[in-house]
Short mmCIF file of C-alpha atoms and ligand atoms in Angstrom, two decimals:
data_model
loop_
_atom_site.label_atom_id
_atom_site.label_comp_id
_atom_site.label_asym_id
_atom_site.label_seq_id
_atom_site.Cartn_x
_atom_site.Cartn_y
_atom_site.Cartn_z
CA UNK Z 1 124.42 94.50 131.07
CA UNK Z 2 124.50 98.16 130.33
CA UNK Z 3 124.89 99.59 127.03
CA UNK Z 4 128.29 100.45 127.12
CA UNK Z 5 129.55 96.74 127.83
CA UNK Z 6 127.27 95.60 124.42
CA UNK Z 7 129.29 98.49 122.65
CA UNK Z 8 132.34 97.00 124.00
CA UNK Z 9 131.13 93.41 123.13
CA UNK Z 10 130.17 94.48 119.40
CA UNK Z 11 133.54 96.32 119.01
CA UNK Z 12 135.82 93.52 119.68
CA UNK Z 13 134.16 91.71 116.74
CA UNK Z 14 134.60 95.07 114.68
CA UNK Z 15 131.67 96.34 114.54
CA UNK Z 16 130.48 100.25 116.12
CA UNK Z 17 126.97 100.13 117.66
CA UNK Z 18 126.79 103.86 116.87
CA UNK Z 19 127.16 103.37 113.21
CA UNK Z 20 124.09 100.85 113.38
CA UNK Z 21 122.12 102.52 115.24
CA UNK Z 22 122.86 105.64 113.26
CA UNK Z 23 121.97 103.50 109.88
CA UNK Z 24 118.39 101.94 111.80
CA UNK Z 25 117.33 105.52 112.26
CA UNK Z 26 117.23 106.13 108.36
CA UNK Z 27 115.11 103.22 107.46
CA UNK Z 28 111.89 104.39 107.28
CA UNK Z 29 108.92 101.74 107.59
CA UNK Z 30 105.72 102.21 105.88
CA UNK Z 31 103.04 101.53 108.44
CA UNK Z 32 99.62 100.29 106.71
CA UNK Z 33 96.80 101.97 107.30
CA UNK Z 34 94.27 99.02 107.39
CA UNK Z 35 95.70 97.15 110.53
CA UNK Z 36 94.23 100.07 112.12
CA UNK Z 37 90.23 99.18 111.23
CA UNK Z 38 90.48 95.58 110.13
CA UNK Z 39 90.22 96.42 106.06
CA UNK Z 40 87.31 98.06 106.54
CA UNK Z 41 87.90 101.77 104.65
CA UNK Z 42 85.59 105.11 105.50
CA UNK Z 43 83.70 104.89 102.34
CA UNK Z 44 79.78 104.62 103.06
CA UNK Z 45 79.00 102.12 101.23
CA UNK Z 46 81.81 99.53 101.42
CA UNK Z 47 80.94 96.42 103.82
CA UNK Z 48 84.21 93.99 104.61
CA UNK Z 49 86.96 93.83 102.77
CA UNK Z 50 86.82 90.95 100.43
CA UNK Z 51 88.70 89.99 97.56
CA UNK Z 52 90.18 87.02 99.09
CA UNK Z 53 91.23 88.58 102.06
CA UNK Z 54 89.83 88.81 105.58
CA UNK Z 55 90.45 90.23 109.16
CA UNK Z 56 89.06 87.80 111.80
CA UNK Z 57 88.55 89.06 115.40
CA UNK Z 58 86.06 91.51 117.40
CA UNK Z 59 88.74 93.00 119.55
CA UNK Z 60 87.12 96.79 121.05
CA UNK Z 61 88.65 99.57 120.07
CA UNK Z 62 88.80 99.41 116.22
CA UNK Z 63 89.44 102.90 114.68
CA UNK Z 64 85.40 104.34 112.84
CA UNK Z 65 86.51 107.52 111.43
CA UNK Z 66 89.95 109.06 110.08
CA UNK Z 67 90.23 111.40 113.14
CA UNK Z 68 90.08 108.24 115.29
CA UNK Z 69 92.83 106.53 112.79
CA UNK Z 70 94.77 109.09 113.00
CA UNK Z 71 94.59 109.37 116.74
CA UNK Z 72 95.82 105.82 117.03
CA UNK Z 73 98.57 106.40 114.52
CA UNK Z 74 100.17 109.59 116.35
CA UNK Z 75 100.19 107.37 119.25
CA UNK Z 76 101.77 104.07 117.83
CA UNK Z 77 104.14 106.48 115.65
CA UNK Z 78 105.22 107.83 119.34
CA UNK Z 79 106.27 104.69 120.31
CA UNK Z 80 108.21 104.07 117.29
CA UNK Z 81 112.18 104.96 117.26
CA UNK Z 82 112.91 107.02 113.57
CA UNK Z 83 110.83 108.92 110.93
CA UNK Z 84 108.43 106.55 109.21
CA UNK Z 85 105.81 106.51 106.52
CA UNK Z 86 101.90 105.72 106.15
CA UNK Z 87 100.65 103.55 103.38
CA UNK Z 88 96.94 104.37 102.89
CA UNK Z 89 94.68 102.76 100.68
CA UNK Z 90 92.12 104.79 98.53
CA UNK Z 91 89.11 103.74 100.42
CA UNK Z 92 90.52 105.32 103.45
CA UNK Z 93 89.12 108.84 101.83
CA UNK Z 94 88.75 111.85 104.09
CA UNK Z 95 85.62 113.51 102.52
CA UNK Z 96 81.84 114.59 103.64
CA UNK Z 97 81.51 113.44 99.66
CA UNK Z 98 80.60 110.07 98.38
CA UNK Z 99 82.80 109.20 95.23
CA UNK Z 100 82.79 106.25 93.42
CA UNK Z 101 86.13 104.60 93.09
CA UNK Z 102 86.65 105.98 89.13
CA UNK Z 103 85.74 109.67 90.88
CA UNK Z 104 88.19 110.06 92.81
CA UNK Z 105 90.38 113.13 93.61
CA UNK Z 106 93.42 114.20 95.55
CA UNK Z 107 91.06 116.83 97.32
CA UNK Z 108 89.34 113.91 99.15
CA UNK Z 109 92.57 112.43 100.40
CA UNK Z 110 93.97 116.41 101.30
CA UNK Z 111 93.73 115.91 105.21
CA UNK Z 112 95.94 113.13 105.23
CA UNK Z 113 98.24 115.22 103.39
CA UNK Z 114 97.96 117.96 105.50
CA UNK Z 115 98.57 115.90 109.04
CA UNK Z 116 101.25 114.21 107.17
CA UNK Z 117 102.99 117.12 106.85
CA UNK Z 118 102.37 117.93 110.59
CA UNK Z 119 103.79 114.68 111.72
CA UNK Z 120 106.92 114.84 109.32
CA UNK Z 121 105.58 111.29 107.76
CA UNK Z 122 105.77 110.53 104.05
CA UNK Z 123 102.76 108.50 102.57
CA UNK Z 124 102.44 105.78 100.30
CA UNK Z 125 98.83 104.52 98.64
CA UNK Z 126 97.33 101.72 96.65
CA UNK Z 127 94.39 101.63 94.88
CA UNK Z 128 91.27 99.94 96.19
CA UNK Z 129 90.43 97.13 93.90
CA UNK Z 130 88.25 94.94 96.20
CA UNK Z 131 84.99 95.73 98.35
CA UNK Z 132 83.06 97.16 95.83
CA UNK Z 133 80.01 95.78 93.86
CA UNK Z 134 82.01 95.63 90.78
CA UNK Z 135 84.69 93.18 92.31
CA UNK Z 136 82.06 91.23 93.97
CA UNK Z 137 82.85 88.17 91.71
CA UNK Z 138 86.50 88.62 92.43
CA UNK Z 139 87.33 90.19 88.61
CA UNK Z 140 88.44 93.58 87.87
CA UNK Z 141 91.58 95.08 85.65
CA UNK Z 142 90.72 90.99 84.03
CA UNK Z 143 87.11 91.24 83.94
CA UNK Z 144 85.57 90.02 80.45
CA UNK Z 145 83.63 92.71 80.68
CA UNK Z 146 85.36 95.69 79.23
CA UNK Z 147 82.80 97.90 81.15
CA UNK Z 148 83.94 97.00 84.58
CA UNK Z 149 87.46 96.63 82.95
CA UNK Z 150 87.39 100.20 82.70
CA UNK Z 151 85.81 101.58 85.54
CA UNK Z 152 88.70 99.74 87.33
CA UNK Z 153 91.66 101.19 84.86
CA UNK Z 154 89.63 104.84 85.56
CA UNK Z 155 90.34 103.80 89.41
CA UNK Z 156 94.05 102.64 88.73
CA UNK Z 157 94.83 106.04 86.99
CA UNK Z 158 93.14 108.19 89.16
CA UNK Z 159 95.20 106.75 92.30
CA UNK Z 160 98.38 107.05 90.43
CA UNK Z 161 97.84 110.43 89.65
CA UNK Z 162 96.76 111.20 93.60
CA UNK Z 163 99.88 109.35 94.87
CA UNK Z 164 101.98 111.75 92.01
CA UNK Z 165 100.29 114.94 93.89
CA UNK Z 166 100.72 113.35 97.16
CA UNK Z 167 104.54 112.89 96.63
CA UNK Z 168 105.09 116.26 95.23
CA UNK Z 169 103.09 118.17 98.43
CA UNK Z 170 105.28 116.03 100.81
CA UNK Z 171 108.63 116.11 99.01
CA UNK Z 172 108.86 112.47 98.55
CA UNK Z 173 107.55 109.61 96.14
CA UNK Z 174 104.82 107.96 96.85
CA UNK Z 175 104.89 104.25 96.48
CA UNK Z 176 101.28 103.50 94.57
CA UNK Z 177 100.85 99.56 94.91
CA UNK Z 178 98.56 97.73 92.31
CA UNK Z 179 97.08 94.44 93.94
CA UNK Z 180 93.76 93.09 92.15
CA UNK Z 181 91.94 90.01 93.87
CA UNK Z 182 90.99 88.40 90.52
CA UNK Z 183 91.26 84.87 90.14
CA UNK Z 184 88.88 81.82 89.69
CA UNK Z 185 87.96 79.59 92.61
CA UNK Z 186 87.74 76.41 90.33
CA UNK Z 187 90.47 75.52 87.61
CA UNK Z 188 89.85 77.98 84.45
CA UNK Z 189 90.22 76.73 81.23
CA UNK Z 190 91.01 80.50 79.42
CA UNK Z 191 93.84 81.78 81.85
CA UNK Z 192 95.47 83.01 79.09
CA UNK Z 193 92.46 85.24 77.75
CA UNK Z 194 92.47 86.50 81.75
CA UNK Z 195 96.35 87.11 81.66
CA UNK Z 196 96.06 88.74 78.53
CA UNK Z 197 93.11 91.41 79.68
CA UNK Z 198 94.91 91.92 82.79
CA UNK Z 199 98.35 93.03 80.80
CA UNK Z 200 96.32 95.40 78.57
CA UNK Z 201 94.28 97.13 81.42
CA UNK Z 202 97.65 97.40 83.08
CA UNK Z 203 99.31 99.46 80.02
CA UNK Z 204 96.73 101.57 79.48
CA UNK Z 205 96.64 102.09 83.70
CA UNK Z 206 100.31 102.89 83.60
CA UNK Z 207 100.30 104.85 80.35
CA UNK Z 208 100.17 108.59 81.12
CA UNK Z 209 103.86 108.97 82.42
CA UNK Z 210 104.63 110.28 86.05
CA UNK Z 211 107.89 111.86 87.74
CA UNK Z 212 109.67 108.96 89.64
CA UNK Z 213 110.06 112.19 92.03
CA UNK Z 214 106.73 111.91 92.78
CA UNK Z 215 105.37 108.30 92.16
CA UNK Z 216 106.75 104.88 92.34
CA UNK Z 217 104.47 102.51 90.45
CA UNK Z 218 104.42 98.69 92.06
CA UNK Z 219 102.50 95.42 91.53
CA UNK Z 220 101.84 92.73 93.60
CA UNK Z 221 101.55 89.16 92.92
CA UNK Z 222 99.61 86.16 95.21
CA UNK Z 223 99.61 83.04 94.64
CA UNK Z 224 95.80 82.17 96.11
CA UNK Z 225 92.80 84.03 98.31
CA UNK Z 226 90.06 82.79 99.44
CA UNK Z 227 87.89 81.92 96.76
CA UNK Z 228 90.30 82.20 94.17
CA UNK Z 229 91.95 79.18 95.01
CA UNK Z 230 92.39 77.95 91.62
CA UNK Z 231 94.18 80.53 89.63
CA UNK Z 232 95.38 83.85 90.56
CA UNK Z 233 95.30 86.12 87.15
CA UNK Z 234 98.24 87.96 88.94
CA UNK Z 235 100.86 85.14 89.86
CA UNK Z 236 104.40 85.90 90.97
CA UNK Z 237 105.37 85.15 86.90
CA UNK Z 238 103.10 86.95 85.88
CA UNK Z 239 104.08 90.44 87.82
CA UNK Z 240 107.87 89.53 87.56
CA UNK Z 241 107.85 89.62 84.16
CA UNK Z 242 105.61 92.48 83.86
CA UNK Z 243 107.74 94.71 86.34
CA UNK Z 244 111.18 93.77 84.57
CA UNK Z 245 109.47 94.62 81.15
CA UNK Z 246 108.08 98.00 82.79
CA UNK Z 247 111.36 98.53 84.72
CA UNK Z 248 108.75 99.54 87.48
CA UNK Z 249 108.76 97.85 91.32
CA UNK Z 250 107.81 94.36 92.43
CA UNK Z 251 106.28 94.09 95.66
CA UNK Z 252 106.82 90.50 97.57
CA UNK Z 253 104.34 90.09 100.13
CA UNK Z 254 105.52 87.43 102.46
CA UNK Z 255 102.68 85.53 102.55
CA UNK Z 256 101.70 85.14 98.58
CA UNK Z 257 104.20 82.32 97.98
CA UNK Z 258 104.09 78.61 98.79
CA UNK Z 259 104.44 77.96 102.15
CA UNK Z 260 108.01 76.51 102.41
CA UNK Z 261 109.56 79.67 99.87
CA UNK Z 262 112.29 81.58 101.27
CA UNK Z 263 111.16 85.10 100.41
CA UNK Z 264 114.12 86.20 101.69
CA UNK Z 265 116.32 84.37 98.83
CA UNK Z 266 114.29 86.05 96.53
CA UNK Z 267 115.60 89.70 96.98
CA UNK Z 268 119.04 89.36 95.78
CA UNK Z 269 117.60 87.65 92.59
CA UNK Z 270 114.74 89.58 91.90
CA UNK Z 271 116.70 92.98 92.51
CA UNK Z 272 118.96 92.42 89.33
CA UNK Z 273 116.05 92.74 86.89
CA UNK Z 274 113.80 95.25 88.54
CA UNK Z 275 114.52 98.85 89.52
CA UNK Z 276 113.45 98.98 93.06
CA UNK Z 277 111.39 96.71 95.59
CA UNK Z 278 108.28 97.21 97.57
CA UNK Z 279 108.10 95.00 100.73
CA UNK Z 280 105.06 93.68 102.47
CA UNK Z 281 106.21 92.22 105.15
CA UNK Z 282 103.56 90.02 106.73
CA UNK Z 283 103.55 86.60 108.59
CA UNK Z 284 101.51 83.77 106.89
CA UNK Z 285 100.37 80.77 109.06
CA UNK Z 286 99.93 77.90 106.56
CA UNK Z 287 98.36 80.28 104.33
CA UNK Z 288 98.03 84.01 104.02
CA UNK Z 289 96.74 84.76 107.10
CA UNK Z 290 98.39 88.19 107.82
CA UNK Z 291 99.29 87.72 111.33
CA UNK Z 292 101.49 90.03 113.36
CA UNK Z 293 105.00 90.00 112.46
CA UNK Z 294 107.61 88.39 115.45
CA UNK Z 295 111.09 87.88 115.69
CA UNK Z 296 110.85 85.20 113.57
CA UNK Z 297 113.64 83.48 111.34
CA UNK Z 298 111.63 84.46 108.51
CA UNK Z 299 112.14 88.08 109.47
CA UNK Z 300 115.61 87.82 110.49
CA UNK Z 301 116.72 86.54 107.28
CA UNK Z 302 114.78 88.99 105.06
CA UNK Z 303 116.43 91.68 107.07
CA UNK Z 304 120.11 90.47 106.76
CA UNK Z 305 119.27 89.99 103.03
CA UNK Z 306 118.45 93.38 102.45
CA UNK Z 307 121.53 94.55 104.56
CA UNK Z 308 124.29 91.93 103.59
CA UNK Z 309 123.21 92.36 100.14
CA UNK Z 310 122.88 96.08 100.15
CA UNK Z 311 119.15 96.38 99.26
CA UNK Z 312 118.09 98.86 101.69
CA UNK Z 313 118.39 101.97 99.16
CA UNK Z 314 116.48 100.05 96.48
CA UNK Z 315 113.83 98.49 98.77
CA UNK Z 316 110.56 100.23 100.12
CA UNK Z 317 109.63 98.21 103.19
CA UNK Z 318 105.85 98.19 104.16
CA UNK Z 319 104.26 95.72 106.57
CA UNK Z 320 101.14 94.18 105.31
CA UNK Z 321 99.25 92.29 108.46
CA UNK Z 322 95.54 92.80 110.48
CA UNK Z 323 94.71 90.86 113.50
CA UNK Z 324 91.51 91.87 114.57
CA UNK Z 325 91.67 89.81 118.06
CA UNK Z 326 94.38 92.27 119.76
CA UNK Z 327 94.56 95.79 119.69
CA UNK Z 328 94.99 97.49 116.47
CA UNK Z 329 97.65 100.18 118.18
CA UNK Z 330 99.52 96.88 120.15
CA UNK Z 331 99.54 95.00 116.85
CA UNK Z 332 101.32 98.41 114.57
CA UNK Z 333 103.59 99.17 117.59
CA UNK Z 334 104.80 95.24 118.09
CA UNK Z 335 104.94 94.46 114.03
CA UNK Z 336 107.16 98.03 113.22
CA UNK Z 337 109.62 97.30 116.36
CA UNK Z 338 110.24 93.93 115.03
CA UNK Z 339 110.88 94.85 111.55
CA UNK Z 340 113.52 97.38 113.39
CA UNK Z 341 114.92 95.10 115.65
CA UNK Z 342 115.50 92.50 112.52
CA UNK Z 343 117.24 95.32 110.84
CA UNK Z 344 118.87 96.23 113.87
CA UNK Z 345 120.55 92.84 114.66
CA UNK Z 346 121.30 92.60 110.53
CA UNK Z 347 123.61 95.89 110.86
CA UNK Z 348 124.66 94.76 114.40
CA UNK Z 349 126.58 92.02 112.55
CA UNK Z 350 130.24 91.29 111.40
CA UNK Z 351 129.51 91.45 107.61
CA UNK Z 352 132.48 91.33 106.15
CA UNK Z 353 134.51 89.07 108.61
CA UNK Z 354 131.51 86.28 107.41
CA UNK Z 355 131.35 87.43 104.02
CA UNK Z 356 135.09 86.45 104.04
CA UNK Z 357 134.99 83.47 105.49
CA UNK Z 358 132.26 82.11 102.72
CA UNK Z 359 134.58 83.84 99.87
CA UNK Z 360 137.29 81.29 100.98
CA UNK Z 361 134.96 78.36 101.03
CA UNK Z 362 135.53 78.08 105.12
CA UNK Z 363 131.49 76.67 105.49
CA UNK Z 364 132.81 75.39 108.70
CA UNK Z 365 133.98 78.66 110.24
CA UNK Z 366 130.57 80.26 108.65
CA UNK Z 367 128.33 78.24 110.69
CA UNK Z 368 130.65 78.35 114.11
CA UNK Z 369 130.38 82.29 113.58
CA UNK Z 370 126.54 82.55 112.74
CA UNK Z 371 125.86 80.72 115.59
CA UNK Z 372 127.96 82.53 117.86
CA UNK Z 373 127.11 85.86 116.78
CA UNK Z 374 123.23 84.98 117.93
CA UNK Z 375 124.36 85.23 121.36
CA UNK Z 376 125.69 88.92 120.80
CA UNK Z 377 123.46 91.60 123.33
CA UNK Z 378 121.26 93.14 121.01
CA UNK Z 379 118.67 93.93 123.41
CA UNK Z 380 121.00 96.21 125.13
CA UNK Z 381 121.63 98.09 121.62
CA UNK Z 382 117.74 98.05 121.22
CA UNK Z 383 116.84 99.15 124.32
CA UNK Z 384 119.64 101.94 124.23
CA UNK Z 385 118.12 103.46 120.49
CA UNK Z 386 114.43 103.53 122.74
CA UNK Z 387 116.11 105.24 125.90
CA UNK Z 388 117.65 108.07 123.54
CA UNK Z 389 113.97 108.23 121.98
CA UNK Z 390 112.35 108.52 125.66
CA UNK Z 391 110.19 105.32 124.89
CA UNK Z 392 109.66 101.99 126.65
CA UNK Z 393 110.40 98.90 125.74
CA UNK Z 394 109.28 95.61 128.48
CA UNK Z 395 106.74 96.11 131.21
CA UNK Z 396 106.72 99.64 130.23
CA UNK Z 397 105.81 99.17 127.01
CA UNK Z 398 103.33 96.81 127.83
CA UNK Z 399 101.57 99.57 130.33
CA UNK Z 400 101.41 102.31 127.91
CA UNK Z 401 99.93 100.06 125.08
CA UNK Z 402 97.23 98.79 127.77
CA UNK Z 403 96.41 102.55 128.56
CA UNK Z 404 95.75 103.59 125.64
CA UNK Z 405 93.52 100.52 124.44
CA UNK Z 406 91.47 100.95 127.41
CA UNK Z 407 90.23 104.36 126.30
CA UNK Z 408 89.96 103.14 122.76
CA UNK Z 409 88.04 99.94 123.94
CA UNK Z 410 85.18 102.73 125.22
CA UNK Z 411 84.61 103.66 121.98
CA UNK Z 412 81.81 101.12 121.82
C1 LIG M 1 96.30 91.11 99.91
C2 LIG M 1 97.74 91.87 99.75
C3 LIG M 1 97.10 93.55 99.56
C4 LIG M 1 96.37 93.81 100.76
C5 LIG M 1 96.05 95.02 100.82
C6 LIG M 1 95.17 95.32 101.83
O1 LIG M 1 96.66 89.93 99.76
O2 LIG M 1 98.32 91.64 100.51
O3 LIG M 1 98.28 93.55 99.91
O4 LIG M 1 96.66 92.98 102.30
O5 LIG M 1 96.03 95.98 99.94
ZN1 LIG M 2 100.08 92.59 100.60
#
């Protein structure tokens, strides 16, 4: 089957493949830097990630320096049609100095900004509230010790400031996402006090106003983590309420809910009350395992919801997975492409037709149509997107990925 015949087949359903391709190429994906080095960061004092998150595996070739990470990213972006973003974490600072988290400044990140400029990439940012001695007990912004809370409040404030400067320098707002690991291994007796402390710390941290043209504040909830099985202070209900009250972004990470919850279903519900959304597209397997995303039902439904509910304009799509058992660059390319393929599939569906049969209450037609539509030649349209960008698919993609990985593996 050729692209021309696929185009004709979609046209029979009233769908213009060219419009869908153009729309897809307008959707930036924020590529998470931390898949490149197993969430280690470049602080000399930081060790493994901690905070209840864990990259497992020892495949050779992880990036050990900012230069290696940038080289790996350039390779990965070279296989991703469209223009994307880079999602940085604070502990990826690029500086010969060793500022502590409460002393970081914009200048410690300027090599990333210069590089982003040269690559035509937008940046997003995250304070790092883990992998640090002051977070060893999995309490940061909600710590009972006000000295520790103040340390992390200062870190968060500085990250918002750094994000604002990055956004101004790049002419595109930086989403600054707050995730703290705070929680308890065993059942606490005073959840309220912990949540009140988290709330008060956030209030102080968010006090300096920044232009939303430069930085957008987001908060990410979680259900549980390793070592904080009994209670997470920043739970979904906590942050849903907080984001609505403050009119800031809510981040939904697909691994941060009960395994049978449908995250796609939450988008339209939440979008009615918060100004914008941030997604951490991920693949939990039995728990928040952060596997590379596949073209599975969860991702297809997520993409379809974004398109059908008209939420692309108010949703920032970020990815969050880290697999250390495979090539880090291949993980990025496969994960981002799967997100793009899911979006393309959604953009290629006859939305008006489907919505009209549902509005008429014709659920039989809806079922027949949605199942028949699965057989449309989406693959030919994706192949066309890649061909136009002069990027490989199939066996040729594997060859390119293997060639790069064999060089990365020599890093020792
Ligand atoms: C942890 C959160 C968080 C992190 C990154 C590294 O459970 O998902 O988003 O994965 O900040
Ligand atoms: Zn996340």
